[in-house]
Amino acid sequence: MKHPYKFCFGPWNISEGQDPYGPPTRPAQSFDWKLGQLKKIGYDAMMFHDDDAVPNIDEKSDAQVRKETRELKQRLADAGIAAEMVAPRLWFSPMTIDGAYTSNDPKCRRYAIDRSRRCIDIARGLGTDLIVLWLAREGSYLRESKNARKCVDLLVAAIDQMLAHDRKVRIAIEPKPNEPMDVAYLPTIGHALAIAQLTRDPKRVGALIESAHAILAGLDPADEIDFACAFGKLWSLHLNDQNGLKFDQDKPFGSANLRTAFNQVRALERNGYGRKGELVCFDVHPFRTTKVEHWLRHLDNSRRTFLALLAKARSFDEAKAKVLIADRNYQDLDQMVLEHLMGI
Ligand code: XUL
Ligand code: MN
């Protein structure tokens, strides 16, 4: 089947199985091994956190960061793999305990911005203009501890400094409503696109939708896709799945709700996603129970499910659906979708 889609994952998607209640269940794999697997299972690009690209980044000089970025760029070129985006990991350091761009401590806010500038330099060095901001610690555990109005200004100021640092960089905000925060400041695509308008160059601030994050916000990821695309602002995508309102599960695409996954693929198709080079990334994790020898199955399976649902989206009888819609016979439209997905 001919299609425009290119696929991507990050090194963190080959994770070791630790959770808040228990240690890893698989030994850590090297970055080179992960890179080597990528092409073998039909993927085209890798996404990075800044410290996936340059480990222990905070301990390194600018010259060392530049050197390691150049070396990584060469390894990617040798493997025929593109870097899709780089995201500053602003949730690990002691400097981001109380937030990064919205910390109450100006020294910590300065750290977050300096680190984001370095992240942009790495992205440039790896040949991508896309920075992803998952604003992990920008929100509140205790509402009275922060001034949410001031935090909007701080977020805009931080994004403005990133835009000023590199005239070509594009910033895609990845909203998530909670976890680790109780309540995040930018929980939905609407919030991401609204804050883009307050920045110095709204055209360079867009969004990344993650299926699980939209579900955690009580929204339908397909509608979030259509909304972002209506603004021409869907610049990346983290497909995965989520079984209801609980911790972020990062399940294989389609594994909790095949119909929701089908509707995401339909939304991508009708918006021509991928035709300007946007990638389909799977932000999925192996189950904790996964054995070492099955370590890549969640990535392979997510891509297989995507392609199977693409075939389903393309073979959906649109003419028949139109007749049912015109007759307001949503009852049979519902059954038609189910039977199409069941293959009967
Ligand atoms: C967190 C999440 C991150 C971002 C990248 O829920 O999805 O992995 O995608 O920082
Ligand atoms: Mn994600």
Tab-separated table of C-alpha atoms and ligand atoms in Angstrom:
chain	number	residue	atom	x	y	z
A	1	MET	CA	0.000	0.000	0.000
A	2	LYS	CA	1.453	3.390	-1.008
A	3	HIS	CA	1.472	5.931	1.797
A	4	PRO	CA	3.398	9.058	2.840
A	5	TYR	CA	4.076	8.020	6.438
A	6	LYS	CA	7.507	7.773	8.011
A	7	PHE	CA	7.964	6.290	11.471
A	8	CYS	CA	9.968	7.275	14.498
A	9	PHE	CA	10.649	6.333	18.115
A	10	GLY	CA	12.955	7.505	20.897
A	11	PRO	CA	15.632	5.612	22.822
A	12	TRP	CA	13.397	5.807	25.917
A	13	ASN	CA	10.820	3.649	24.111
A	14	ILE	CA	13.105	0.644	24.582
A	15	SER	CA	12.797	0.944	28.338
A	16	GLU	CA	13.758	-1.451	31.104
A	17	GLY	CA	10.484	-1.975	32.952
A	18	GLN	CA	10.959	0.008	36.153
A	19	ASP	CA	7.884	1.574	37.752
A	20	PRO	CA	7.378	3.487	41.019
A	21	TYR	CA	7.002	0.135	42.821
A	22	GLY	CA	9.802	-1.933	41.385
A	23	PRO	CA	13.196	-1.995	39.701
A	24	PRO	CA	14.013	-2.678	36.037
A	25	THR	CA	13.054	-6.090	34.681
A	26	ARG	CA	15.432	-5.943	31.698
A	27	PRO	CA	19.121	-4.912	31.577
A	28	ALA	CA	19.788	-1.518	29.910
A	29	GLN	CA	20.632	-1.713	26.215
A	30	SER	CA	23.245	0.506	24.605
A	31	PHE	CA	22.236	3.434	22.421
A	32	ASP	CA	24.047	1.892	19.435
A	33	TRP	CA	22.021	-1.301	19.781
A	34	LYS	CA	18.795	0.731	19.793
A	35	LEU	CA	19.908	2.650	16.734
A	36	GLY	CA	20.764	-0.608	14.995
A	37	GLN	CA	17.276	-2.025	15.606
A	38	LEU	CA	15.420	1.013	14.293
A	39	LYS	CA	15.780	0.375	10.550
A	40	LYS	CA	15.375	-3.380	10.945
A	41	ILE	CA	11.815	-2.924	12.182
A	42	GLY	CA	10.836	-0.453	9.455
A	43	TYR	CA	11.450	2.864	11.192
A	44	ASP	CA	13.052	5.924	9.603
A	45	ALA	CA	13.924	8.424	12.320
A	46	MET	CA	14.764	8.776	15.991
A	47	MET	CA	13.522	11.397	18.435
A	48	PHE	CA	15.770	12.597	21.239
A	49	HIS	CA	15.866	14.236	24.594
A	50	ASP	CA	18.881	16.546	24.821
A	51	ASP	CA	20.583	14.107	27.189
A	52	ASP	CA	19.761	11.089	25.009
A	53	ALA	CA	21.921	12.898	22.441
A	54	VAL	CA	24.562	14.138	24.901
A	55	PRO	CA	24.453	12.076	28.127
A	56	ASN	CA	25.145	13.940	31.401
A	57	ILE	CA	24.793	17.199	29.499
A	58	ASP	CA	24.856	19.414	32.602
A	59	GLU	CA	28.393	18.279	33.415
A	60	LYS	CA	29.771	19.124	29.965
A	61	SER	CA	31.254	22.235	28.402
A	62	ASP	CA	29.756	23.829	25.290
A	63	ALA	CA	32.710	22.568	23.261
A	64	GLN	CA	32.151	19.016	24.518
A	65	VAL	CA	28.416	19.221	23.714
A	66	ARG	CA	29.263	20.390	20.184
A	67	LYS	CA	31.783	17.561	19.736
A	68	GLU	CA	29.366	14.852	20.921
A	69	THR	CA	26.586	16.302	18.761
A	70	ARG	CA	28.850	16.129	15.695
A	71	GLU	CA	29.774	12.521	16.510
A	72	LEU	CA	26.113	11.550	16.918
A	73	LYS	CA	25.201	13.273	13.662
A	74	GLN	CA	27.807	11.125	11.927
A	75	ARG	CA	26.497	7.913	13.536
A	76	LEU	CA	22.969	8.781	12.446
A	77	ALA	CA	24.154	9.562	8.911
A	78	ASP	CA	26.060	6.248	8.754
A	79	ALA	CA	22.926	4.398	9.845
A	80	GLY	CA	20.720	6.361	7.386
A	81	ILE	CA	18.530	7.646	10.216
A	82	ALA	CA	17.208	11.194	10.637
A	83	ALA	CA	16.812	13.025	13.955
A	84	GLU	CA	13.171	14.092	14.175
A	85	MET	CA	13.277	16.437	17.159
A	86	VAL	CA	15.149	17.215	20.364
A	87	ALA	CA	13.335	17.862	23.667
A	88	PRO	CA	14.951	19.439	26.734
A	89	ARG	CA	14.622	17.052	29.676
A	90	LEU	CA	13.581	19.624	32.250
A	91	TRP	CA	12.290	17.272	34.908
A	92	PHE	CA	15.330	15.384	36.272
A	93	SER	CA	17.679	18.040	37.574
A	94	PRO	CA	17.577	19.316	41.192
A	95	MET	CA	17.145	22.714	39.488
A	96	THR	CA	13.669	21.738	38.228
A	97	ILE	CA	12.174	20.320	41.433
A	98	ASP	CA	9.738	23.237	41.719
A	99	GLY	CA	9.197	23.696	37.989
A	100	ALA	CA	11.503	24.753	35.168
A	101	TYR	CA	10.379	27.875	33.293
A	102	THR	CA	7.776	28.517	36.012
A	103	SER	CA	9.894	27.790	39.088
A	104	ASN	CA	9.489	30.315	41.886
A	105	ASP	CA	13.299	30.574	41.994
A	106	PRO	CA	14.809	32.848	39.293
A	107	LYS	CA	18.093	30.855	39.336
A	108	CYS	CA	16.168	27.704	38.432
A	109	ARG	CA	14.274	29.517	35.676
A	110	ARG	CA	17.621	30.690	34.268
A	111	TYR	CA	18.900	27.081	34.322
A	112	ALA	CA	15.827	25.934	32.360
A	113	ILE	CA	16.305	28.567	29.685
A	114	ASP	CA	20.061	27.982	29.388
A	115	ARG	CA	19.460	24.272	29.044
A	116	SER	CA	16.775	24.864	26.404
A	117	ARG	CA	19.218	26.977	24.397
A	118	ARG	CA	21.702	24.105	24.513
A	119	CYS	CA	18.957	21.766	23.381
A	120	ILE	CA	18.338	24.017	20.365
A	121	ASP	CA	22.067	23.955	19.541
A	122	ILE	CA	21.995	20.145	19.637
A	123	ALA	CA	18.937	20.045	17.376
A	124	ARG	CA	20.644	22.347	14.884
A	125	GLY	CA	23.744	20.146	15.001
A	126	LEU	CA	21.650	17.043	14.335
A	127	GLY	CA	19.924	18.677	11.361
A	128	THR	CA	16.432	19.257	12.757
A	129	ASP	CA	14.633	22.539	13.420
A	130	LEU	CA	12.037	20.919	15.717
A	131	ILE	CA	12.106	21.272	19.509
A	132	VAL	CA	9.445	19.479	21.542
A	133	LEU	CA	8.389	20.885	24.892
A	134	TRP	CA	6.727	18.437	27.203
A	135	LEU	CA	6.253	20.801	30.156
A	136	ALA	CA	6.515	18.089	32.776
A	137	ARG	CA	6.816	20.245	35.885
A	138	GLU	CA	4.974	23.381	34.751
A	139	GLY	CA	1.814	23.251	36.813
A	140	SER	CA	0.873	22.913	40.433
A	141	TYR	CA	0.711	20.366	43.214
A	142	LEU	CA	-0.597	23.080	45.468
A	143	ARG	CA	-2.446	25.880	43.716
A	144	GLU	CA	-1.580	28.517	46.317
A	145	SER	CA	2.162	27.869	45.820
A	146	LYS	CA	2.208	29.485	42.372
A	147	ASN	CA	0.681	32.413	40.572
A	148	ALA	CA	-0.836	30.805	37.473
A	149	ARG	CA	-1.233	34.178	35.739
A	150	LYS	CA	2.463	34.938	36.214
A	151	CYS	CA	3.299	31.415	35.019
A	152	VAL	CA	1.647	32.110	31.659
A	153	ASP	CA	3.929	35.142	31.294
A	154	LEU	CA	6.958	33.059	32.311
A	155	LEU	CA	6.129	30.368	29.765
A	156	VAL	CA	5.747	32.981	27.010
A	157	ALA	CA	9.022	34.651	28.042
A	158	ALA	CA	10.840	31.289	27.977
A	159	ILE	CA	9.498	30.394	24.537
A	160	ASP	CA	10.392	33.885	23.285
A	161	GLN	CA	13.990	33.405	24.403
A	162	MET	CA	14.150	30.096	22.564
A	163	LEU	CA	12.731	31.650	19.400
A	164	ALA	CA	15.257	34.478	19.676
A	165	HIS	CA	18.144	32.031	20.148
A	166	ASP	CA	17.646	30.521	16.686
A	167	ARG	CA	15.700	32.242	13.927
A	168	LYS	CA	14.762	28.942	12.292
A	169	VAL	CA	13.756	26.827	15.265
A	170	ARG	CA	10.145	25.610	15.560
A	171	ILE	CA	8.694	24.676	18.928
A	172	ALA	CA	6.035	21.991	19.270
A	173	ILE	CA	4.313	21.964	22.652
A	174	GLU	CA	3.282	18.475	23.817
A	175	PRO	CA	0.384	19.025	26.222
A	176	LYS	CA	-0.438	16.615	29.031
A	177	PRO	CA	-3.006	17.438	31.724
A	178	ASN	CA	-1.397	15.746	34.732
A	179	GLU	CA	1.405	13.422	35.868
A	180	PRO	CA	3.817	14.296	37.289
A	181	MET	CA	1.887	17.480	38.171
A	182	ASP	CA	-1.518	17.409	39.811
A	183	VAL	CA	-2.697	19.973	37.256
A	184	ALA	CA	-0.591	21.185	34.306
A	185	TYR	CA	-0.707	24.721	32.928
A	186	LEU	CA	-0.948	23.589	29.281
A	187	PRO	CA	-3.208	20.529	29.378
A	188	THR	CA	-4.643	20.500	25.839
A	189	ILE	CA	-3.907	21.446	22.244
A	190	GLY	CA	-6.182	24.448	22.658
A	191	HIS	CA	-3.931	25.739	25.445
A	192	ALA	CA	-0.784	25.065	23.392
A	193	LEU	CA	-2.112	26.934	20.355
A	194	ALA	CA	-3.437	29.775	22.482
A	195	ILE	CA	-0.099	30.381	24.171
A	196	ALA	CA	1.601	30.260	20.758
A	197	GLN	CA	-0.341	33.414	19.876
A	198	LEU	CA	1.238	35.321	22.775
A	199	THR	CA	4.809	34.638	21.640
A	200	ARG	CA	7.019	36.839	19.490
A	201	ASP	CA	6.583	34.558	16.450
A	202	PRO	CA	3.367	32.511	16.628
A	203	LYS	CA	4.100	30.891	13.258
A	204	ARG	CA	7.014	29.009	14.838
A	205	VAL	CA	5.080	27.636	17.811
A	206	GLY	CA	2.890	24.609	17.195
A	207	ALA	CA	1.913	21.341	18.794
A	208	LEU	CA	2.534	17.654	19.204
A	209	ILE	CA	-0.396	15.424	20.116
A	210	GLU	CA	0.067	12.319	22.204
A	211	SER	CA	-2.958	9.998	22.151
A	212	ALA	CA	-2.623	9.032	25.838
A	213	HIS	CA	-2.298	12.636	26.966
A	214	ALA	CA	-5.467	13.650	25.111
A	215	ILE	CA	-7.346	10.720	26.659
A	216	LEU	CA	-6.069	11.719	30.118
A	217	ALA	CA	-7.549	15.183	29.447
A	218	GLY	CA	-10.917	13.510	28.750
A	219	LEU	CA	-10.648	14.372	25.051
A	220	ASP	CA	-10.752	12.350	21.856
A	221	PRO	CA	-7.267	12.347	20.266
A	222	ALA	CA	-8.816	12.364	16.763
A	223	ASP	CA	-10.578	15.655	17.533
A	224	GLU	CA	-7.331	17.080	18.904
A	225	ILE	CA	-5.638	16.096	15.627
A	226	ASP	CA	-8.333	17.811	13.555
A	227	PHE	CA	-8.173	20.913	15.749
A	228	ALA	CA	-4.377	21.278	15.486
A	229	CYS	CA	-4.469	20.594	11.748
A	230	ALA	CA	-7.109	23.292	11.234
A	231	PHE	CA	-4.373	25.731	12.327
A	232	GLY	CA	-1.631	23.993	10.310
A	233	LYS	CA	0.078	23.328	13.633
A	234	LEU	CA	0.354	19.570	14.018
A	235	TRP	CA	4.108	19.177	13.628
A	236	SER	CA	4.582	15.848	15.360
A	237	LEU	CA	2.601	13.046	16.877
A	238	HIS	CA	3.026	10.500	19.661
A	239	LEU	CA	0.634	7.682	18.951
A	240	ASN	CA	-0.003	5.225	21.755
A	241	ASP	CA	-2.971	4.166	23.886
A	242	GLN	CA	-4.397	4.641	27.342
A	243	ASN	CA	-7.023	2.670	29.231
A	244	GLY	CA	-9.012	5.382	31.002
A	245	LEU	CA	-8.034	7.949	33.589
A	246	LYS	CA	-5.033	6.609	35.434
A	247	PHE	CA	-1.228	6.895	35.218
A	248	ASP	CA	0.205	7.514	31.749
A	249	GLN	CA	0.296	4.014	30.271
A	250	ASP	CA	1.983	4.494	26.862
A	251	LYS	CA	0.351	1.284	25.612
A	252	PRO	CA	0.872	0.044	22.056
A	253	PHE	CA	-1.162	2.013	19.521
A	254	GLY	CA	-4.738	0.696	19.378
A	255	SER	CA	-4.270	-1.709	22.255
A	256	ALA	CA	-6.938	-0.196	24.556
A	257	ASN	CA	-9.405	1.128	21.987
A	258	LEU	CA	-9.100	0.123	18.351
A	259	ARG	CA	-11.918	2.413	17.278
A	260	THR	CA	-10.280	5.495	18.810
A	261	ALA	CA	-7.066	4.502	17.008
A	262	PHE	CA	-8.975	4.053	13.727
A	263	ASN	CA	-10.420	7.549	14.096
A	264	GLN	CA	-6.951	9.006	14.698
A	265	VAL	CA	-5.718	7.433	11.467
A	266	ARG	CA	-8.776	8.771	9.612
A	267	ALA	CA	-8.079	12.246	11.007
A	268	LEU	CA	-4.451	12.056	9.847
A	269	GLU	CA	-5.563	10.933	6.402
A	270	ARG	CA	-8.125	13.686	5.902
A	271	ASN	CA	-5.611	16.339	6.961
A	272	GLY	CA	-2.777	15.067	4.771
A	273	TYR	CA	-0.519	14.546	7.788
A	274	GLY	CA	2.991	13.475	6.779
A	275	ARG	CA	2.965	15.211	3.425
A	276	LYS	CA	5.151	18.056	4.681
A	277	GLY	CA	7.583	15.632	6.300
A	278	GLU	CA	5.836	15.292	9.681
A	279	LEU	CA	6.623	11.940	11.275
A	280	VAL	CA	4.451	9.349	12.965
A	281	CYS	CA	6.193	8.670	16.278
A	282	PHE	CA	5.122	5.963	18.671
A	283	ASP	CA	5.665	6.959	22.296
A	284	VAL	CA	5.020	3.434	23.527
A	285	HIS	CA	6.701	1.384	26.235
A	286	PRO	CA	7.124	-2.376	26.561
A	287	PHE	CA	5.051	-3.956	29.312
A	288	ARG	CA	6.974	-4.571	32.542
A	289	THR	CA	6.509	-8.277	31.930
A	290	THR	CA	8.170	-8.196	28.493
A	291	LYS	CA	11.138	-10.548	28.126
A	292	VAL	CA	14.403	-9.360	26.585
A	293	GLU	CA	13.802	-11.429	23.449
A	294	HIS	CA	10.441	-9.661	22.885
A	295	TRP	CA	11.804	-6.213	23.601
A	296	LEU	CA	10.873	-4.541	20.293
A	297	ARG	CA	7.467	-6.118	19.805
A	298	HIS	CA	5.538	-3.066	21.085
A	299	LEU	CA	7.215	-0.880	18.440
A	300	ASP	CA	6.780	-3.351	15.636
A	301	ASN	CA	3.184	-4.047	16.697
A	302	SER	CA	2.245	-0.357	16.938
A	303	ARG	CA	3.503	0.246	13.408
A	304	ARG	CA	1.694	-2.877	12.136
A	305	THR	CA	-1.544	-1.742	13.784
A	306	PHE	CA	-1.142	1.721	12.275
A	307	LEU	CA	-0.719	0.275	8.778
A	308	ALA	CA	-3.633	-2.130	9.258
A	309	LEU	CA	-5.845	0.747	10.395
A	310	LEU	CA	-4.640	2.815	7.448
A	311	ALA	CA	-5.955	0.048	5.180
A	312	LYS	CA	-9.214	0.108	7.174
A	313	ALA	CA	-9.462	3.905	6.873
A	314	ARG	CA	-8.934	3.710	3.126
A	315	SER	CA	-11.414	0.882	2.570
A	316	PHE	CA	-14.136	2.444	4.724
A	317	ASP	CA	-17.221	2.805	2.527
A	318	GLU	CA	-17.509	6.601	2.608
A	319	ALA	CA	-20.436	6.659	0.134
A	320	LYS	CA	-22.466	4.268	2.272
A	321	ALA	CA	-21.578	6.242	5.391
A	322	LYS	CA	-22.746	9.430	3.670
A	323	VAL	CA	-26.154	7.941	2.952
A	324	LEU	CA	-26.531	6.854	6.594
A	325	ILE	CA	-25.422	10.299	7.791
A	326	ALA	CA	-27.891	12.048	5.457
A	327	ASP	CA	-30.657	9.829	6.889
A	328	ARG	CA	-29.432	10.568	10.458
A	329	ASN	CA	-29.172	6.817	10.839
A	330	TYR	CA	-26.242	6.945	13.235
A	331	GLN	CA	-27.379	3.648	14.718
A	332	ASP	CA	-26.420	1.780	11.565
A	333	LEU	CA	-23.387	4.007	11.018
A	334	ASP	CA	-22.163	2.853	14.424
A	335	GLN	CA	-22.640	-0.793	13.482
A	336	MET	CA	-21.057	-0.219	10.088
A	337	VAL	CA	-17.875	1.040	11.781
A	338	LEU	CA	-17.836	-1.928	14.161
A	339	GLU	CA	-18.344	-4.482	11.376
A	340	HIS	CA	-15.692	-2.780	9.239
A	341	LEU	CA	-13.211	-3.010	12.106
A	342	MET	CA	-14.198	-6.631	12.808
A	343	GLY	CA	-13.823	-7.477	9.132
A	344	ILE	CA	-17.405	-8.770	8.710
B	1	XUL	C1	5.807	12.097	28.758
B	1	XUL	C2	6.128	12.031	27.352
B	1	XUL	C3	7.541	12.349	26.990
B	1	XUL	C4	7.649	13.276	25.840
B	1	XUL	C5	9.032	13.676	25.443
B	1	XUL	O1	4.554	11.682	29.076
B	1	XUL	O2	5.301	11.690	26.544
B	1	XUL	O3	8.201	11.165	26.708
B	1	XUL	O4	7.072	12.683	24.709
B	1	XUL	O5	9.658	14.431	26.381
B	2	MN	MN	5.191	11.770	24.386
